[in-house]
Amino acid sequence: MSTTAEPPAETEEERVSYFRSGTSLRSWLLTTDHKRIAILYLLSITFFFFVGGLAAALVRADLMTPAPDLMTNEGYNRAFSLHGIIMVWFFLIPSIPNTFGNFLIPLMIGARDVAFPRLNLLSWYIYMAGGLFALATLVLGGVDTGWTFYTPLSSMYANGSVVLVATAVFVTGFSSILTGLNFIVTIHKLRCPGMTWGRLPLFIWSHYATSIILVLATPVLAITLALIAAERLFGLGVFNPALGGDPLLFQHLFWFYSHPAVYIMVLPALGVISELVAASARKPVFGYEFVAGSSIAIAVIGFLVWGHHMFVSGQSVYASAIFSFLSLVVAVPSGIKVYNWTATLWKGHIALDPPFLFAMGFIGLFVVGGLTGLVLTMLAVDVHVHDTYFVVAHFHYIMVGGTVSAFFGALHFWWPKITGRLYPLAWGRVAALLIFIGFNLTFFPQFLLGYMGMPRRYHVYPPEFQVLNVLSSSGAGVLGAAYLLPFVYLLWSLRNGAPAGPNPWGATGLEWTVASPPPEHNFAEIPEVTRPPYDYEIERHDA
Amino acid sequence: MTESVSPYTDRRQRHAADMMGMYLFLGTEIMLFGGLFAAMALTRLQHPAEYVAHSRELHLWIGAWNTVILLTSSLFAALAVHAAREGAGRAAARWLGATAAFGLGFLALKATEYTLEFREGLLPVTGGDGALSEPVQRLFMHLYLVSTGLHAVHLTIGICVVTGLAWRLRRAESARAIPVEITGLYWHLIDVVWVFLYPVLYLAR
Amino acid sequence: MSWLWPVDASAYADHVDLLLGGFTVLIVALSAPVFILMAVFAVKYRRGRVADRRHPVDNSVGLETSWALIPFILLLGFYVWATWLFVDLHRTPADALEIDVVAKQWMWKFQHPGGQREINTLHVPVGTPVTLRMASQDVIHSLFIPALRIKQDVVPGRYTTLSFTADRPGTWHLACAEFCGVDHSVMGGSFVTMTPDDYAAWLRTADTDATLAEAGAALFRSHGCSGCHGPSATVHAPPLEGLYGRPVPLEGGEVVTADAQYIRDSILLPRSQIAAGYPPIMPTFANQLGEEDVLRLVAYIQSLADARPEDRP
């Protein structure tokens, strides 16, 4: 993968690719091609990733010292609220499904597009409309409710533009619903001949599980936010104890959505990792049925554990004991995945390329995040660490260490497919390593801070917590720089990278049988599948 | 704009996909109303006596007539689907017209009911809440207004879609059954939501 | 190492630390094989390196079942331990010292039974079980005492309780853990544990003119409660002597226990639980009484628990 002084000329594949099927702005904004819609999403979520990241940078900078420095208490609260809202709903939830899912699902199952291409475009416009509401909130001063909108703080006491930001999340929720609906129908009805359920790539299985959650959980969030808006605008009272309502009802409804939402964020990442591990080791995924089934199990059990966010809320002791038990159960399918990935590497042919390094980084961080999640299911321990930095560290290990690492892994694995160009592998390795180090430096100290007793969402904190906070903030600096690095060499590769060819990694899967970048309608002839997934060894014996 | 290519290989595949998409959409609608039903269930659990007392203040018979009207409209929608499957476009259009007319009838009766409640001071809106003295009464009437209002919004959308479809089919000799079937499904869902709202709100006595 | 491990002030806290320590050993044991094997495989089976790669088909139900079940069974042991400890935490000791807590944006108010009041600092004796009865004036707060490894949300509209026994004298942190608005991060203070003698001395120096129950009795008269519930009342209202802790049959046929929550609801939302045989005529006092006043009234009615209606003064 040497780089030449002259940028390589445009290849024949590129001339007939989806990328060149139209060059006007109109051809992009009115496209119904799933691949182009994926690119639209990629650009938009990248934008929101930086907005959310900027808010995080402000928060970490202010936490360098125990006293308030950069912001007032009010300003700090708005910064972390914005960080959470933007990152959860405008980056993490759409991140992998709406970009890589959109791009790859039709290609992987041998279809020309998703089942409802126009609905797919509509879904992007709805997402952007929600995004505009979110930015309007930002311009109007933001909100100070946290991303969790707990009542009655959000419904009666908060000063910010709560209704506006609730509208933003409400609107973007419908984008999620439509995308999930589209994926489920696509996976059910548009598989090419021979692509049986037992031959689906694991990426598809995890997106199928994710879509079920998107379709069933998001409407509950929508009605909950609508009720919050009604409380603020008309004094509805359903969450207001003074009017006979119950503030805990909000928490039940919110977490009924938001716990499954955690799986919306991480299941697609698990699918990505299965692909990356198999391709890097050139070996079938160990225990395919178990890995596929565990995605569905996570989605289903994930609907039954929301009460574990409420162990100290005044919920009954029996309810807490049951939710604690069910939360242990949901750990089993996650464990199955990790053990199967490890077994996949056994006796493989492992290439230490960026996709593999990102996958290893993911597994390491996901395991730490998952196991500290188990610490949180232990009732007596949760009473102490609930609402402390321990929880903050835990969910960042899952959502940032996990999902964002997988997002970058996917970007490094499928970049040649999406753009038709190769990027410098050495830089990819450096980025993977830096992200891993920066991440751990940022978030590991937060586990200790949490157990020490530093509550989350604290602007001012006791001086004895400063050492760990400074460590965490310096890590955030490394992490921020590490996240910027890939943008440099990936953009560079668009012009200067060597042409990738259809299958630079020697991977299996239908997406690698078409040109890079893929032609406008994916397949000239709908393919027929005759072999099991990840049949790397068969390939080798053939050769 | 690039010419969009059909992702389908044949019409049967497309039909199956459309129907499945609609069923999933109905699933999301049920979850949406599910949140409201959860709020009503909790209010009933926490304030059983007051919930019953305030349920008694609603106009039971108007609600009952509306239930009859909506169930009848659903029958018409089913007949429209039947006609469309037989390929009888004009018959389907007539049945759809009847469906929409009964839907409008429901809305008219509902509007009358809101007006009555407004005059009685039971509606939690400015000027119409004179008789609301107890917090739980206000909460109950709020839940009533939000849930029946959300239902009415869905019904209005349904009437627009049904009317549009009837207009398109008014002179059709034959009809593609799928749009009628999908619209029919949506109409039945609106009906089913009401069939749950009616007992939960009016019959909790 | 004071910046790496929290201080602790109770046997319960030691127990939680032990639980966490044991659990950490387990999760390290469960995850170490993954980390070690991944590293070993990445080196040993690196692409291009010669190694014995013959292996049977990648599928083994026995293996899958064992790595699903064995960790789960090990976890179950800790689940039982942690749940037992949690249930223990929620058992309110009968002879506990009861202290009332009212949370509001952004301060903690404490009222001792003798009527002593303090803000953002809580004094308790060591070796004595203490139960906090907590109410919120506005949003949800959460009382967090890291040295005891406990916290409990304080939710508007309901009383929550938190019981503990501190056994080391000292001064520790006390904080709000549930995000509650602008000054959330400064809504905290000190938790002071004292020997019983020091505590008694402190109680004497603290400024007070009436015990909680006496203050409640004064409110009972000044807000006109005695007009209906008193001995000379002409309206038909239930007597409150001997009420606390007893079962109350309701109009709807249910029977509830007249605990603090019931009394609070009866004052603020009187129509929700009508005592059987009485007309629903009590007005709400939601606009006249704050949570602190209501707690004083509760203390007063609690003080009448052993009185009989005939004993009315």
mmCIF file of N, CA and C in Angstrom, chain A residues 27-75:
data_model
loop_
_atom_site.group_PDB
_atom_site.id
_atom_site.type_symbol
_atom_site.label_atom_id
_atom_site.label_comp_id
_atom_site.label_asym_id
_atom_site.label_seq_id
_atom_site.Cartn_x
_atom_site.Cartn_y
_atom_site.Cartn_z
ATOM 1 N N SER A 27 -29.024 16.063 -7.078
ATOM 2 C CA SER A 27 -28.929 14.604 -7.228
ATOM 3 C C SER A 27 -28.599 13.949 -5.889
ATOM 4 N N TRP A 28 -28.014 14.707 -4.989
ATOM 5 C CA TRP A 28 -27.757 14.167 -3.653
ATOM 6 C C TRP A 28 -28.963 14.355 -2.743
ATOM 7 N N LEU A 29 -29.561 15.548 -2.789
ATOM 8 C CA LEU A 29 -30.628 15.843 -1.827
ATOM 9 C C LEU A 29 -31.926 15.124 -2.162
ATOM 10 N N LEU A 30 -32.092 14.685 -3.408
ATOM 11 C CA LEU A 30 -33.319 13.979 -3.770
ATOM 12 C C LEU A 30 -33.046 12.514 -4.103
ATOM 13 N N THR A 31 -31.899 12.024 -3.692
ATOM 14 C CA THR A 31 -31.550 10.654 -4.037
ATOM 15 C C THR A 31 -32.388 9.661 -3.249
ATOM 16 N N THR A 32 -32.631 8.517 -3.847
ATOM 17 C CA THR A 32 -33.260 7.448 -3.071
ATOM 18 C C THR A 32 -32.302 6.263 -2.967
ATOM 19 N N ASP A 33 -31.056 6.465 -3.431
ATOM 20 C CA ASP A 33 -30.053 5.402 -3.378
ATOM 21 C C ASP A 33 -29.577 5.250 -1.927
ATOM 22 N N HIS A 34 -29.728 4.044 -1.383
ATOM 23 C CA HIS A 34 -29.367 3.831 0.021
ATOM 24 C C HIS A 34 -27.926 4.216 0.308
ATOM 25 N N LYS A 35 -27.044 4.079 -0.701
ATOM 26 C CA LYS A 35 -25.630 4.379 -0.466
ATOM 27 C C LYS A 35 -25.409 5.878 -0.333
ATOM 28 N N ARG A 36 -26.119 6.632 -1.173
ATOM 29 C CA ARG A 36 -25.994 8.093 -1.073
ATOM 30 C C ARG A 36 -26.626 8.598 0.211
ATOM 31 N N ILE A 37 -27.754 8.009 0.604
ATOM 32 C CA ILE A 37 -28.390 8.423 1.859
ATOM 33 C C ILE A 37 -27.434 8.127 3.022
ATOM 34 N N ALA A 38 -26.722 7.005 2.913
ATOM 35 C CA ALA A 38 -25.730 6.680 3.954
ATOM 36 C C ALA A 38 -24.675 7.771 4.037
ATOM 37 N N ILE A 39 -24.236 8.278 2.887
ATOM 38 C CA ILE A 39 -23.225 9.338 2.890
ATOM 39 C C ILE A 39 -23.804 10.605 3.518
ATOM 40 N N LEU A 40 -25.069 10.923 3.181
ATOM 41 C CA LEU A 40 -25.703 12.097 3.796
ATOM 42 C C LEU A 40 -25.685 11.960 5.317
ATOM 43 N N TYR A 41 -26.038 10.769 5.784
ATOM 44 C CA TYR A 41 -26.018 10.536 7.235
ATOM 45 C C TYR A 41 -24.601 10.661 7.789
ATOM 46 N N LEU A 42 -23.638 10.110 7.067
ATOM 47 C CA LEU A 42 -22.260 10.131 7.562
ATOM 48 C C LEU A 42 -21.814 11.571 7.792
ATOM 49 N N LEU A 43 -22.133 12.443 6.824
ATOM 50 C CA LEU A 43 -21.742 13.844 6.973
ATOM 51 C C LEU A 43 -22.481 14.483 8.148
ATOM 52 N N SER A 44 -23.797 14.214 8.252
ATOM 53 C CA SER A 44 -24.554 14.899 9.310
ATOM 54 C C SER A 44 -24.154 14.416 10.696
ATOM 55 N N ILE A 45 -24.001 13.096 10.873
ATOM 56 C CA ILE A 45 -23.668 12.653 12.232
ATOM 57 C C ILE A 45 -22.245 13.070 12.602
ATOM 58 N N THR A 46 -21.356 13.183 11.605
ATOM 59 C CA THR A 46 -20.008 13.655 11.908
ATOM 60 C C THR A 46 -20.069 15.076 12.443
ATOM 61 N N PHE A 47 -20.925 15.888 11.810
ATOM 62 C CA PHE A 47 -21.111 17.255 12.291
ATOM 63 C C PHE A 47 -21.570 17.245 13.750
ATOM 64 N N PHE A 48 -22.591 16.436 14.050
ATOM 65 C CA PHE A 48 -23.112 16.439 15.418
ATOM 66 C C PHE A 48 -22.110 15.829 16.402
ATOM 67 N N PHE A 49 -21.289 14.891 15.924
ATOM 68 C CA PHE A 49 -20.248 14.323 16.776
ATOM 69 C C PHE A 49 -19.307 15.431 17.243
ATOM 70 N N PHE A 50 -18.997 16.362 16.348
ATOM 71 C CA PHE A 50 -18.095 17.445 16.750
ATOM 72 C C PHE A 50 -18.795 18.454 17.652
ATOM 73 N N VAL A 51 -20.086 18.708 17.401
ATOM 74 C CA VAL A 51 -20.812 19.615 18.308
ATOM 75 C C VAL A 51 -20.834 19.019 19.719
ATOM 76 N N GLY A 52 -21.213 17.735 19.806
ATOM 77 C CA GLY A 52 -21.258 17.071 21.112
ATOM 78 C C GLY A 52 -19.885 16.987 21.740
ATOM 79 N N GLY A 53 -18.866 16.765 20.899
ATOM 80 C CA GLY A 53 -17.497 16.654 21.395
ATOM 81 C C GLY A 53 -16.997 17.971 21.971
ATOM 82 N N LEU A 54 -17.390 19.057 21.315
ATOM 83 C CA LEU A 54 -17.007 20.382 21.792
ATOM 84 C C LEU A 54 -17.580 20.638 23.183
ATOM 85 N N ALA A 55 -18.845 20.239 23.368
ATOM 86 C CA ALA A 55 -19.476 20.406 24.677
ATOM 87 C C ALA A 55 -18.718 19.584 25.721
ATOM 88 N N ALA A 56 -18.314 18.357 25.334
ATOM 89 C CA ALA A 56 -17.565 17.507 26.262
ATOM 90 C C ALA A 56 -16.229 18.157 26.609
ATOM 91 N N ALA A 57 -15.595 18.773 25.615
ATOM 92 C CA ALA A 57 -14.305 19.423 25.863
ATOM 93 C C ALA A 57 -14.476 20.536 26.885
ATOM 94 N N LEU A 58 -15.549 21.315 26.756
ATOM 95 C CA LEU A 58 -15.812 22.388 27.724
ATOM 96 C C LEU A 58 -15.971 21.809 29.129
ATOM 97 N N VAL A 59 -16.751 20.722 29.223
ATOM 98 C CA VAL A 59 -17.004 20.104 30.528
ATOM 99 C C VAL A 59 -15.697 19.639 31.150
ATOM 100 N N ARG A 60 -14.885 18.906 30.364
ATOM 101 C CA ARG A 60 -13.636 18.357 30.921
ATOM 102 C C ARG A 60 -12.663 19.467 31.272
ATOM 103 N N ALA A 61 -12.640 20.529 30.454
ATOM 104 C CA ALA A 61 -11.716 21.631 30.756
ATOM 105 C C ALA A 61 -12.092 22.270 32.083
ATOM 106 N N ASP A 62 -13.402 22.465 32.303
ATOM 107 C CA ASP A 62 -13.826 23.110 33.539
ATOM 108 C C ASP A 62 -13.543 22.237 34.760
ATOM 109 N N LEU A 63 -13.526 20.921 34.555
ATOM 110 C CA LEU A 63 -13.334 20.019 35.691
ATOM 111 C C LEU A 63 -11.857 19.847 36.074
ATOM 112 N N MET A 64 -10.959 20.566 35.378
ATOM 113 C CA MET A 64 -9.541 20.484 35.745
ATOM 114 C C MET A 64 -9.329 20.957 37.177
ATOM 115 N N THR A 65 -10.117 21.894 37.639
ATOM 116 C CA THR A 65 -9.989 22.382 39.019
ATOM 117 C C THR A 65 -11.321 22.208 39.732
ATOM 118 N N PRO A 66 -11.277 22.102 41.068
ATOM 119 C CA PRO A 66 -12.519 21.914 41.825
ATOM 120 C C PRO A 66 -13.468 23.095 41.712
ATOM 121 N N ALA A 67 -12.929 24.292 41.550
ATOM 122 C CA ALA A 67 -13.786 25.475 41.510
ATOM 123 C C ALA A 67 -14.284 25.711 40.088
ATOM 124 N N PRO A 68 -15.346 26.490 39.927
ATOM 125 C CA PRO A 68 -15.794 26.821 38.569
ATOM 126 C C PRO A 68 -14.773 27.722 37.892
ATOM 127 N N ASP A 69 -14.411 27.430 36.648
ATOM 128 C CA ASP A 69 -13.445 28.285 35.960
ATOM 129 C C ASP A 69 -14.046 28.948 34.734
ATOM 130 N N LEU A 70 -14.390 28.101 33.747
ATOM 131 C CA LEU A 70 -14.811 28.634 32.459
ATOM 132 C C LEU A 70 -16.257 29.078 32.476
ATOM 133 N N MET A 71 -17.077 28.326 33.218
ATOM 134 C CA MET A 71 -18.513 28.534 33.103
ATOM 135 C C MET A 71 -19.127 28.749 34.479
ATOM 136 N N THR A 72 -20.328 29.327 34.462
ATOM 137 C CA THR A 72 -21.130 29.378 35.681
ATOM 138 C C THR A 72 -21.739 27.996 35.898
ATOM 139 N N ASN A 73 -22.333 27.767 37.066
ATOM 140 C CA ASN A 73 -23.009 26.490 37.301
ATOM 141 C C ASN A 73 -24.064 26.237 36.232
ATOM 142 N N GLU A 74 -24.825 27.278 35.939
ATOM 143 C CA GLU A 74 -25.874 27.175 34.926
ATOM 144 C C GLU A 74 -25.281 26.803 33.566
ATOM 145 N N GLY A 75 -24.182 27.483 33.197
ATOM 146 C CA GLY A 75 -23.549 27.223 31.904
ATOM 147 C C GLY A 75 -23.013 25.801 31.835
#
